[in-house]
mmCIF file with all atom_site columns, C-alpha atoms in Angstrom:
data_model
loop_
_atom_site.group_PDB
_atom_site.id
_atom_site.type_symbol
_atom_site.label_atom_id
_atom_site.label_alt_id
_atom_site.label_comp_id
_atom_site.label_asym_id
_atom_site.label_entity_id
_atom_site.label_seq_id
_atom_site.pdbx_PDB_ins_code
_atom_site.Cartn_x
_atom_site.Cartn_y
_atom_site.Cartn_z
_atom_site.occupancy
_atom_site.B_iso_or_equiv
_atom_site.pdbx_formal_charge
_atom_site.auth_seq_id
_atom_site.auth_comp_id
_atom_site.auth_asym_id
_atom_site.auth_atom_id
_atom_site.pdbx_PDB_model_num
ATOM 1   C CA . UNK A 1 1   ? -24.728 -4.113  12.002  1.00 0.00 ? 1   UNK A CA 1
ATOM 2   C CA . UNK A 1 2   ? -21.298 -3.507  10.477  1.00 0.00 ? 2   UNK A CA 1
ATOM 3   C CA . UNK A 1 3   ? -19.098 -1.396  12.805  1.00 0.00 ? 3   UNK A CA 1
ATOM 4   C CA . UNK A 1 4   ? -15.350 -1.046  11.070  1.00 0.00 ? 4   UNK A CA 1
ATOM 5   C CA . UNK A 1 5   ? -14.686 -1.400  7.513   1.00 0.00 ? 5   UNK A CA 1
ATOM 6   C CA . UNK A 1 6   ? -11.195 -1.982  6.244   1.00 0.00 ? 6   UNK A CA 1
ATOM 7   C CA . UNK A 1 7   ? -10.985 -1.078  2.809   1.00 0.00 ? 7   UNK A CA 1
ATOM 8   C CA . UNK A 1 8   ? -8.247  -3.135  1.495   1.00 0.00 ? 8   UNK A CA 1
ATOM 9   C CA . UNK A 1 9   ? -9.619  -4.055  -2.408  1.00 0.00 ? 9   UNK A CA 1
ATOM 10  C CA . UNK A 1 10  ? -7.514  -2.622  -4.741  1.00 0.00 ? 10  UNK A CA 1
ATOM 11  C CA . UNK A 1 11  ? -5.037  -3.037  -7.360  1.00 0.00 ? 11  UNK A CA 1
ATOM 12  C CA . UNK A 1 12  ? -1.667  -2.265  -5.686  1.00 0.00 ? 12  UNK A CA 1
ATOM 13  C CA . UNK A 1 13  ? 0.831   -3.635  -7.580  1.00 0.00 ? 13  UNK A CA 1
ATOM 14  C CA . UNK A 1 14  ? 2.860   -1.404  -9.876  1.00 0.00 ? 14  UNK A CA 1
ATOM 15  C CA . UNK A 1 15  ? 2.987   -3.447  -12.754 1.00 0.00 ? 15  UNK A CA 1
ATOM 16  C CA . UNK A 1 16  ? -0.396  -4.660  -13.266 1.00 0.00 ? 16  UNK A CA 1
ATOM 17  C CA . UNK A 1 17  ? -1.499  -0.477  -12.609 1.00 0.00 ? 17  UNK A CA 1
ATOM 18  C CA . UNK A 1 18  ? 1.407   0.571   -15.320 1.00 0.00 ? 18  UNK A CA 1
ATOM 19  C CA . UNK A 1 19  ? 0.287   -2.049  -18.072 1.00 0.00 ? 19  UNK A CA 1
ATOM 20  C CA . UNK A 1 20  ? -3.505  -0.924  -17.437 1.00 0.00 ? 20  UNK A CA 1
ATOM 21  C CA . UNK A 1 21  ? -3.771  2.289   -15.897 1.00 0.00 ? 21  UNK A CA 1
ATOM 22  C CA . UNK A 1 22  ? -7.350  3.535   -16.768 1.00 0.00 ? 22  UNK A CA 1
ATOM 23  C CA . UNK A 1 23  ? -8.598  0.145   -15.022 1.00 0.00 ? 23  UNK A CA 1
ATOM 24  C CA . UNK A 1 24  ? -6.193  0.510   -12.304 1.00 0.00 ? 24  UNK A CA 1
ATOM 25  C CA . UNK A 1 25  ? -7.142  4.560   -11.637 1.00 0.00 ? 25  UNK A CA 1
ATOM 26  C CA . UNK A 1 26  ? -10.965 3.099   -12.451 1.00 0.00 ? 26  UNK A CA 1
ATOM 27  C CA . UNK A 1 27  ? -10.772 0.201   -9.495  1.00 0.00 ? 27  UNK A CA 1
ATOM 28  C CA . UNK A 1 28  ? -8.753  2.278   -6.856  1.00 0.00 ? 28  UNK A CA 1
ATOM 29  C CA . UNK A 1 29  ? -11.014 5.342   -7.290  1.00 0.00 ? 29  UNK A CA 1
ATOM 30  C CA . UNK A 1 30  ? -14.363 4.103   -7.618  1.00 0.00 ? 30  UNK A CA 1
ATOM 31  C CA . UNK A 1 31  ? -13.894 1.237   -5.310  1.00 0.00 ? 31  UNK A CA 1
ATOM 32  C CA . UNK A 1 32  ? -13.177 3.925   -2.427  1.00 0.00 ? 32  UNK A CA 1
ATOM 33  C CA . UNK A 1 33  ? -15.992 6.283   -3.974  1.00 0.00 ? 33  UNK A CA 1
ATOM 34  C CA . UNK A 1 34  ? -18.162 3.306   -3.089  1.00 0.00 ? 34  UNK A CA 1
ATOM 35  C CA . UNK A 1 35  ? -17.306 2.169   -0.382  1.00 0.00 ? 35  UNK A CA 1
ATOM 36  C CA . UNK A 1 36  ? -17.177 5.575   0.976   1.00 0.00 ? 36  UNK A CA 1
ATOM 37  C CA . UNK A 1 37  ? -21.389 6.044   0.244   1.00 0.00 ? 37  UNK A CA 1
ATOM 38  C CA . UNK A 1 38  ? -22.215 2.435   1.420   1.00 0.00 ? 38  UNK A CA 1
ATOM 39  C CA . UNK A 1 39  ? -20.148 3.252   4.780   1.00 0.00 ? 39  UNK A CA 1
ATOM 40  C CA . UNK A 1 40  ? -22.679 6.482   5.623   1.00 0.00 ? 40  UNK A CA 1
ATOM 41  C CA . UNK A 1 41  ? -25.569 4.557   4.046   1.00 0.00 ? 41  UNK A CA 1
ATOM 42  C CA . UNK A 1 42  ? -25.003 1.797   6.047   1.00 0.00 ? 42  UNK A CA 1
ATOM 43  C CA . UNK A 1 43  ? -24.138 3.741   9.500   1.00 0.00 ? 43  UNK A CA 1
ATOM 44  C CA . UNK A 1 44  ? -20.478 2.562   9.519   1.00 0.00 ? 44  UNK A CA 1
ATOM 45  C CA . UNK A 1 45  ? -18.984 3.646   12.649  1.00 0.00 ? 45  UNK A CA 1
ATOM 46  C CA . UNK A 1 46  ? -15.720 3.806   10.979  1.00 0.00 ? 46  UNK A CA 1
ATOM 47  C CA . UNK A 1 47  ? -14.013 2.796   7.488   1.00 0.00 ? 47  UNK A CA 1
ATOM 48  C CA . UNK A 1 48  ? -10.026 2.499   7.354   1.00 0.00 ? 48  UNK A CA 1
ATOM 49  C CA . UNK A 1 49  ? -8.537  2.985   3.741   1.00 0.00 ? 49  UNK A CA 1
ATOM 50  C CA . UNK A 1 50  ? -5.837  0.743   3.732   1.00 0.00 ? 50  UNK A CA 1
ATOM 51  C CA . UNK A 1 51  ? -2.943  2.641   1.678   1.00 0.00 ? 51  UNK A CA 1
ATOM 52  C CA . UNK A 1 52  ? 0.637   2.758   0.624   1.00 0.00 ? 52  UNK A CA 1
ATOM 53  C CA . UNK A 1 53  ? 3.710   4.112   1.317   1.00 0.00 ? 53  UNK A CA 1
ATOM 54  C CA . UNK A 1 54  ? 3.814   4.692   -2.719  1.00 0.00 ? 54  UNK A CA 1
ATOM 55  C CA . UNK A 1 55  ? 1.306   7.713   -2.010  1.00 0.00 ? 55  UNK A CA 1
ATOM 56  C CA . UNK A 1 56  ? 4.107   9.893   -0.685  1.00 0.00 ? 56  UNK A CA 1
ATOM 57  C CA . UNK A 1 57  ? 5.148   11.769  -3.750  1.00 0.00 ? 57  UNK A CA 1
ATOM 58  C CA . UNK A 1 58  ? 3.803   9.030   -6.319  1.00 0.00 ? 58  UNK A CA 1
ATOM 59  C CA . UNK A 1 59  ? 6.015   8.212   -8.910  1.00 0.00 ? 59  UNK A CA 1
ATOM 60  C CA . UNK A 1 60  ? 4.001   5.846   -10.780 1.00 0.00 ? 60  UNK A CA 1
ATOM 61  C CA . UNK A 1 61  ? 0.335   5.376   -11.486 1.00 0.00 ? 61  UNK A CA 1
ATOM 62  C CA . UNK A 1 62  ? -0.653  3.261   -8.596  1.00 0.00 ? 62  UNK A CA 1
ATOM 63  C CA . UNK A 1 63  ? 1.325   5.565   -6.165  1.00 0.00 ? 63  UNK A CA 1
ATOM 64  C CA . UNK A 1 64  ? -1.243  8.216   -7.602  1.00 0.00 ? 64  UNK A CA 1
ATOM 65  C CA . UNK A 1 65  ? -4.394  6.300   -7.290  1.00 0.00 ? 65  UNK A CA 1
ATOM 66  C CA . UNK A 1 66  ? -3.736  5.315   -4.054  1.00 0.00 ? 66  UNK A CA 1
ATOM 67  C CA . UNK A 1 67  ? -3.227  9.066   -3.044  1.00 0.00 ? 67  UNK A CA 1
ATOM 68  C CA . UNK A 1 68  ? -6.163  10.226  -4.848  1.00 0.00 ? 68  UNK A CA 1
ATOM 69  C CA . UNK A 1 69  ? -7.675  7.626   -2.942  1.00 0.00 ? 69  UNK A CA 1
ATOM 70  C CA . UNK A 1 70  ? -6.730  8.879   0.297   1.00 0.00 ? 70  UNK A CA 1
ATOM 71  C CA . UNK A 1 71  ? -7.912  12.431  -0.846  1.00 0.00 ? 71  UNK A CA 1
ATOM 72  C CA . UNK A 1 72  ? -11.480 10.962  -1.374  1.00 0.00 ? 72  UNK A CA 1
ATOM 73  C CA . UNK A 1 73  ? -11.541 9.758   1.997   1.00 0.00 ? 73  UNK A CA 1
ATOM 74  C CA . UNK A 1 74  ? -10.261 13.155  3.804   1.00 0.00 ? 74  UNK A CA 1
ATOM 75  C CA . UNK A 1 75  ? -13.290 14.573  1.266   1.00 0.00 ? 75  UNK A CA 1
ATOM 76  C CA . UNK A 1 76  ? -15.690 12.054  2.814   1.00 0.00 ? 76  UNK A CA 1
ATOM 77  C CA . UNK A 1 77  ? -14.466 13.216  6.472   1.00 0.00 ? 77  UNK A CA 1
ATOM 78  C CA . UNK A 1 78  ? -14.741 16.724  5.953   1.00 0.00 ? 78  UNK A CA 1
ATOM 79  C CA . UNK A 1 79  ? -18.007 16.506  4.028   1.00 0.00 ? 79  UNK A CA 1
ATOM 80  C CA . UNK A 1 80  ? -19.948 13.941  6.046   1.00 0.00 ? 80  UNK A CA 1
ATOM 81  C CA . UNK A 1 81  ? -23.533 14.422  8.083   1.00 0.00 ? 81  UNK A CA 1
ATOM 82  C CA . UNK A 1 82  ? -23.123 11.100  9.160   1.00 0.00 ? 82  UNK A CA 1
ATOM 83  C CA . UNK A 1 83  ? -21.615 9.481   12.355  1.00 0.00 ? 83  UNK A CA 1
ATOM 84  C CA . UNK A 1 84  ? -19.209 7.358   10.017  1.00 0.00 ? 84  UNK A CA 1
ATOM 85  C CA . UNK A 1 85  ? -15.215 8.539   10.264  1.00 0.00 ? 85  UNK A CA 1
ATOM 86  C CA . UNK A 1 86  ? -13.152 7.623   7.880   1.00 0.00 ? 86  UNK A CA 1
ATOM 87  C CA . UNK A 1 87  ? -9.222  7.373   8.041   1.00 0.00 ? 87  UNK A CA 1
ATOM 88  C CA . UNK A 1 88  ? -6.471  6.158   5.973   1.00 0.00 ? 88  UNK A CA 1
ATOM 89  C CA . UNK A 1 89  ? -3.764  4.051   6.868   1.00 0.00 ? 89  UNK A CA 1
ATOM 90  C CA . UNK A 1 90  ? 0.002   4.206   5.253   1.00 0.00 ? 90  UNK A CA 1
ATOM 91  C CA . UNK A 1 91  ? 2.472   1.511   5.331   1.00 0.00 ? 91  UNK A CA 1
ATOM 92  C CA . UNK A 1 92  ? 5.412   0.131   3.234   1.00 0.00 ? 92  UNK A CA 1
ATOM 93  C CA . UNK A 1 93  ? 6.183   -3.203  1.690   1.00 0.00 ? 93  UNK A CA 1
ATOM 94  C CA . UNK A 1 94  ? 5.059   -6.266  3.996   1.00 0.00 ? 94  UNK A CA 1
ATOM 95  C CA . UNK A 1 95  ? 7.490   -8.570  3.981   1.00 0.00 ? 95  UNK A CA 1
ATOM 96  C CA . UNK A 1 96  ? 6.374   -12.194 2.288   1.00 0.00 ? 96  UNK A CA 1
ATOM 97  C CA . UNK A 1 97  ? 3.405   -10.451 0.976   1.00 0.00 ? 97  UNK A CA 1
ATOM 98  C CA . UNK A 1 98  ? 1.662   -11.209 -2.155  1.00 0.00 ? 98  UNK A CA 1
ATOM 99  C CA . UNK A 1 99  ? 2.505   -7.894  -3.522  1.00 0.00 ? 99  UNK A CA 1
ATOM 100 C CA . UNK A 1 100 ? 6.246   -7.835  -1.673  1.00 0.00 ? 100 UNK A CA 1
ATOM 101 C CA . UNK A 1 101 ? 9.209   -8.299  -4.152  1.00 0.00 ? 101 UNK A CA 1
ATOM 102 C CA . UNK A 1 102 ? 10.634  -10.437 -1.444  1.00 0.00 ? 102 UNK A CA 1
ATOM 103 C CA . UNK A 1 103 ? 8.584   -13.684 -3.103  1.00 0.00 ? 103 UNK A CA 1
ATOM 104 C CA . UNK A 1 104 ? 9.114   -12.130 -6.433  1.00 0.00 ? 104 UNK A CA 1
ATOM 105 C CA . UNK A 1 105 ? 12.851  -12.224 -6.176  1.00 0.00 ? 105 UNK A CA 1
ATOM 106 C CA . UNK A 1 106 ? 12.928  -15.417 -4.444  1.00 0.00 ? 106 UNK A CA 1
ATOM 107 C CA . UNK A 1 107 ? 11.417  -16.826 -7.389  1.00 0.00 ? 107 UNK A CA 1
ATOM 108 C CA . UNK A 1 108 ? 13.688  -15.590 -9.894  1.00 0.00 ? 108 UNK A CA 1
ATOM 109 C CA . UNK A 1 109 ? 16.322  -16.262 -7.721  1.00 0.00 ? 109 UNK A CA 1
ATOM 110 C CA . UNK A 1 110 ? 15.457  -20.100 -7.402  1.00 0.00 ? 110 UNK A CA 1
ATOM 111 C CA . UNK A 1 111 ? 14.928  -20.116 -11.539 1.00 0.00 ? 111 UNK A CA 1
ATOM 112 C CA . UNK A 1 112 ? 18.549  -18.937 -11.819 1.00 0.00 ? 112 UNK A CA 1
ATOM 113 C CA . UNK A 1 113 ? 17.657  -15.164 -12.887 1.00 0.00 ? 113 UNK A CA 1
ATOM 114 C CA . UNK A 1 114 ? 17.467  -12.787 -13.508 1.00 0.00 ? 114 UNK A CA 1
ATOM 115 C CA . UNK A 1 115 ? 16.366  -10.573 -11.196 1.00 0.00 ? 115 UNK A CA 1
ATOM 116 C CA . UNK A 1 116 ? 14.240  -7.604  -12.630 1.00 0.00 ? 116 UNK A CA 1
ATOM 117 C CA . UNK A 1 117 ? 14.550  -3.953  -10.653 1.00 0.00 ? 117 UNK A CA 1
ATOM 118 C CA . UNK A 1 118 ? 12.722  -1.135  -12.501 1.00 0.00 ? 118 UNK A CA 1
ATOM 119 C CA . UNK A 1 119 ? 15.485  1.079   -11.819 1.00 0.00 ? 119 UNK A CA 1
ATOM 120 C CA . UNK A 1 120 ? 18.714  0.954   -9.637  1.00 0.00 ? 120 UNK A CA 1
ATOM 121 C CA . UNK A 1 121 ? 17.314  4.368   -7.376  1.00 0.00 ? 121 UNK A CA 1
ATOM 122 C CA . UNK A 1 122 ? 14.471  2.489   -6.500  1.00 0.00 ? 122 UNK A CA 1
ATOM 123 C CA . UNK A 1 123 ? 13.701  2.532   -2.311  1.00 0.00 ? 123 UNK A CA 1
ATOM 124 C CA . UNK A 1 124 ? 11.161  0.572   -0.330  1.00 0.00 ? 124 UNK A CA 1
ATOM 125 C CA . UNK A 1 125 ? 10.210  0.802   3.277   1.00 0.00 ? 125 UNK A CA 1
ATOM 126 C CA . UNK A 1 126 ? 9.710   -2.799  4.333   1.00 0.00 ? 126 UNK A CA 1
ATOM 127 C CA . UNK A 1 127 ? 7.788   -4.222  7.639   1.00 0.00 ? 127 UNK A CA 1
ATOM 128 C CA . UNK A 1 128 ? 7.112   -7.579  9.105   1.00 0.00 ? 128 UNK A CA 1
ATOM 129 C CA . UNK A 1 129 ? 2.984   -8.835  8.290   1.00 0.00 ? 129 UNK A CA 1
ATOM 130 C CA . UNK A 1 130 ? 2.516   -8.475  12.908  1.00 0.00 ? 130 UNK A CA 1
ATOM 131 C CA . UNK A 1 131 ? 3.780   -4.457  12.068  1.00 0.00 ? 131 UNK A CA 1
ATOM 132 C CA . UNK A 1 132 ? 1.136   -3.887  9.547   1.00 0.00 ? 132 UNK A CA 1
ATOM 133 C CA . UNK A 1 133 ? -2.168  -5.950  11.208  1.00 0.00 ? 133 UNK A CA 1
ATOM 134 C CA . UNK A 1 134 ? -1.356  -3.563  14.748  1.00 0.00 ? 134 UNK A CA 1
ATOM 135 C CA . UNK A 1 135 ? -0.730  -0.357  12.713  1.00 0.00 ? 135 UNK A CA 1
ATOM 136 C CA . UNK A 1 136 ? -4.802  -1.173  11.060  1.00 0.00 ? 136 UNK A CA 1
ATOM 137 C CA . UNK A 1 137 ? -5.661  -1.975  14.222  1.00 0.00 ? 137 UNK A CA 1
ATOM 138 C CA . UNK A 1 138 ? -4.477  0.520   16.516  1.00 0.00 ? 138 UNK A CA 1
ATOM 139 C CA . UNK A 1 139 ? -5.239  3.337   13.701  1.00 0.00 ? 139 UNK A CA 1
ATOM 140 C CA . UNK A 1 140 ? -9.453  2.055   13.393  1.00 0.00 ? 140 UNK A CA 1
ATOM 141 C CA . UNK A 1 141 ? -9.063  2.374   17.143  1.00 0.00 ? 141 UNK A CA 1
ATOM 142 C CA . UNK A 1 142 ? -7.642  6.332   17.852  1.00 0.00 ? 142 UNK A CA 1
ATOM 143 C CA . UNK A 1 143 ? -9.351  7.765   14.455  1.00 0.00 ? 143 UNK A CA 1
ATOM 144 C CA . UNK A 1 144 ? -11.424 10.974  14.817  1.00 0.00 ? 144 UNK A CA 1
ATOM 145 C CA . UNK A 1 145 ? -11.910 11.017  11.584  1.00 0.00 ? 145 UNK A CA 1
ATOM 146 C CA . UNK A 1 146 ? -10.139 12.731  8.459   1.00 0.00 ? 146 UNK A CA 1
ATOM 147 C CA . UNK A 1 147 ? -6.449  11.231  9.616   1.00 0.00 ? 147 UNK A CA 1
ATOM 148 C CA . UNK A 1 148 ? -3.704  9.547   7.519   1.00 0.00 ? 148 UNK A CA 1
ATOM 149 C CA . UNK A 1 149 ? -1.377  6.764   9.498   1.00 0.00 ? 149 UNK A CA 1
ATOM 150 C CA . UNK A 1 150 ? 1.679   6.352   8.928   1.00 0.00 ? 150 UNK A CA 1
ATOM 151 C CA . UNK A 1 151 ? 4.196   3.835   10.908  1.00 0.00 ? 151 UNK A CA 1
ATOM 152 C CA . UNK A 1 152 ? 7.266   4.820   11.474  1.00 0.00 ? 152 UNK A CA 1
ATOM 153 C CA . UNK A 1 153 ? 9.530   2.802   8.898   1.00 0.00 ? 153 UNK A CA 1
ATOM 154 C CA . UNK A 1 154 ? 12.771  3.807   10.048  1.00 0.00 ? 154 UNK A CA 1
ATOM 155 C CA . UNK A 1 155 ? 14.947  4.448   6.717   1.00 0.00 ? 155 UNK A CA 1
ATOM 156 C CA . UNK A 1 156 ? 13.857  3.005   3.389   1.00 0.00 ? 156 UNK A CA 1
ATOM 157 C CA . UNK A 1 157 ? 15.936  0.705   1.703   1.00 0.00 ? 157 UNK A CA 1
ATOM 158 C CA . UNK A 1 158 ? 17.230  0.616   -2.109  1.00 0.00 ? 158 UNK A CA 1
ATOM 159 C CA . UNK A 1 159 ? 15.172  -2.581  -3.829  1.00 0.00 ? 159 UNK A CA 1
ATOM 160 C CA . UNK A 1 160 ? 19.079  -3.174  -5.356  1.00 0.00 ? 160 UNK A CA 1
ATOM 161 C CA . UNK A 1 161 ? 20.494  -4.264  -2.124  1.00 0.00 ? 161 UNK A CA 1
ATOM 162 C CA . UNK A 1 162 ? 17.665  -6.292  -0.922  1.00 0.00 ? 162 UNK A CA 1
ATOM 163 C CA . UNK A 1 163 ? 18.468  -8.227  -4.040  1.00 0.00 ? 163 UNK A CA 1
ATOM 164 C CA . UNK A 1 164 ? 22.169  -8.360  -3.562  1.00 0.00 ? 164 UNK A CA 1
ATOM 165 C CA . UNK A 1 165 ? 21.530  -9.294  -0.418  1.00 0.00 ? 165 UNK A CA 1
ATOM 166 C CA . UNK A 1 166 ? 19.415  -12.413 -0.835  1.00 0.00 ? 166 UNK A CA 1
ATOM 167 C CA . UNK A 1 167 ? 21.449  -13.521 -3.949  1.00 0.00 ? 167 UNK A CA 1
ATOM 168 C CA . UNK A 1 168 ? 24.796  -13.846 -2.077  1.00 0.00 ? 168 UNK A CA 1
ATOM 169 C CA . UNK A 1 169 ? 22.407  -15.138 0.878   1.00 0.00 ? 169 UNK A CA 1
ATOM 170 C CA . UNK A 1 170 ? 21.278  -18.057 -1.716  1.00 0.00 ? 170 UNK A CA 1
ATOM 171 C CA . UNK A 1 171 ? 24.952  -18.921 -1.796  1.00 0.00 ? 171 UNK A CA 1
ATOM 172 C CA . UNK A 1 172 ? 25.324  -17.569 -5.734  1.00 0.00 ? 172 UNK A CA 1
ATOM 173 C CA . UNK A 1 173 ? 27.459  -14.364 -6.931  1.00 0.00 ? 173 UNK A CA 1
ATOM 174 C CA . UNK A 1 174 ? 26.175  -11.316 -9.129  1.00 0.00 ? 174 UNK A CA 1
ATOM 175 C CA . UNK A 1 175 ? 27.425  -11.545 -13.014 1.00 0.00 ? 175 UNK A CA 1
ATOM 176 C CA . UNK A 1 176 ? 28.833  -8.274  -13.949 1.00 0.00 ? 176 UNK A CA 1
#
């Protein structure tokens, strides 16, 4: 018998959502639709949507599928005649992630630029891998049911310095 579901299988990075949003808003929402249904058919003791920061006020499409997303879940809370609770979980950018622009930047970094930013106002809150595993943890663990996690992220930080930082950092200077 399955007791915990983390529901981690989506598209969550921004560009891949902004060049194909209808398969983006397709995967993110129907994915948690189904999972959802299987969870009560099942007799899931508990299924943890794991979200994003980006949710908070989305500005771009996979900010808003991942908040829709969320919604479906508080619907499947509030709505349920089954034992299963469902949560969602909210965190920032994980640091040396596959969807962190740590790597990304990095990368350009190392091919001698340059560094894309989608725009100079942009802010991330950013946490170590060990930050995000306890927050899914310790949130499958106190969920009633119907609640949204969120980690305290102390202040978010603009994606501009990050990269100013780990240019100089690499020992090279910014071109004006």
């Amino acid at each position: 018998n399955v007791n915990l579901i983390f529901h981690a299988a989506a598209y969550k990075h921004v560009g891949v959502v902004e060049i194909n949003p209808l398969e983006g808003l397709r995967n993110n929402l129907l994915t948690t639709r189904s999972i959802c249904r299987a969870a009560i058919k099942n007799n899931v003791k508990k299924m943890i949507l794991i979200s994003s920061d980006k949710a908070v006020r989305p500005t771009n499409i996979m900010g808003g599928s991942k908040f829709l997303s969320e919604l479906i879940v508080k619907e499947f809370s509030k709505n349920n005649q089954s034992s299963t609770k469902f949560a969602s979980v909210r965190f920032g950018n994980v640091i040396d992630s596959s969807g962190s622009v740590i790597p990304i930047f990095r990368e350009q970094i190392k091919n001698g630029g340059p560094i894309t930013i989608t725009h100079p106002e942009m802010e991330r809150f950013f946490m170590t891998i060990s930050e995000a595993v306890e927050l899914v943890l310790q949130s499958s663990v106190l969920t009633n049911g119907g609640e949204t996690f969120i980690l305290n992220m102390g202040k978010p930080l603009k994606i501009i310095d990050i990269a100013k930082k780990m240019i100089y950092l690499s020992g090279l200077k910014i071109k004006d």
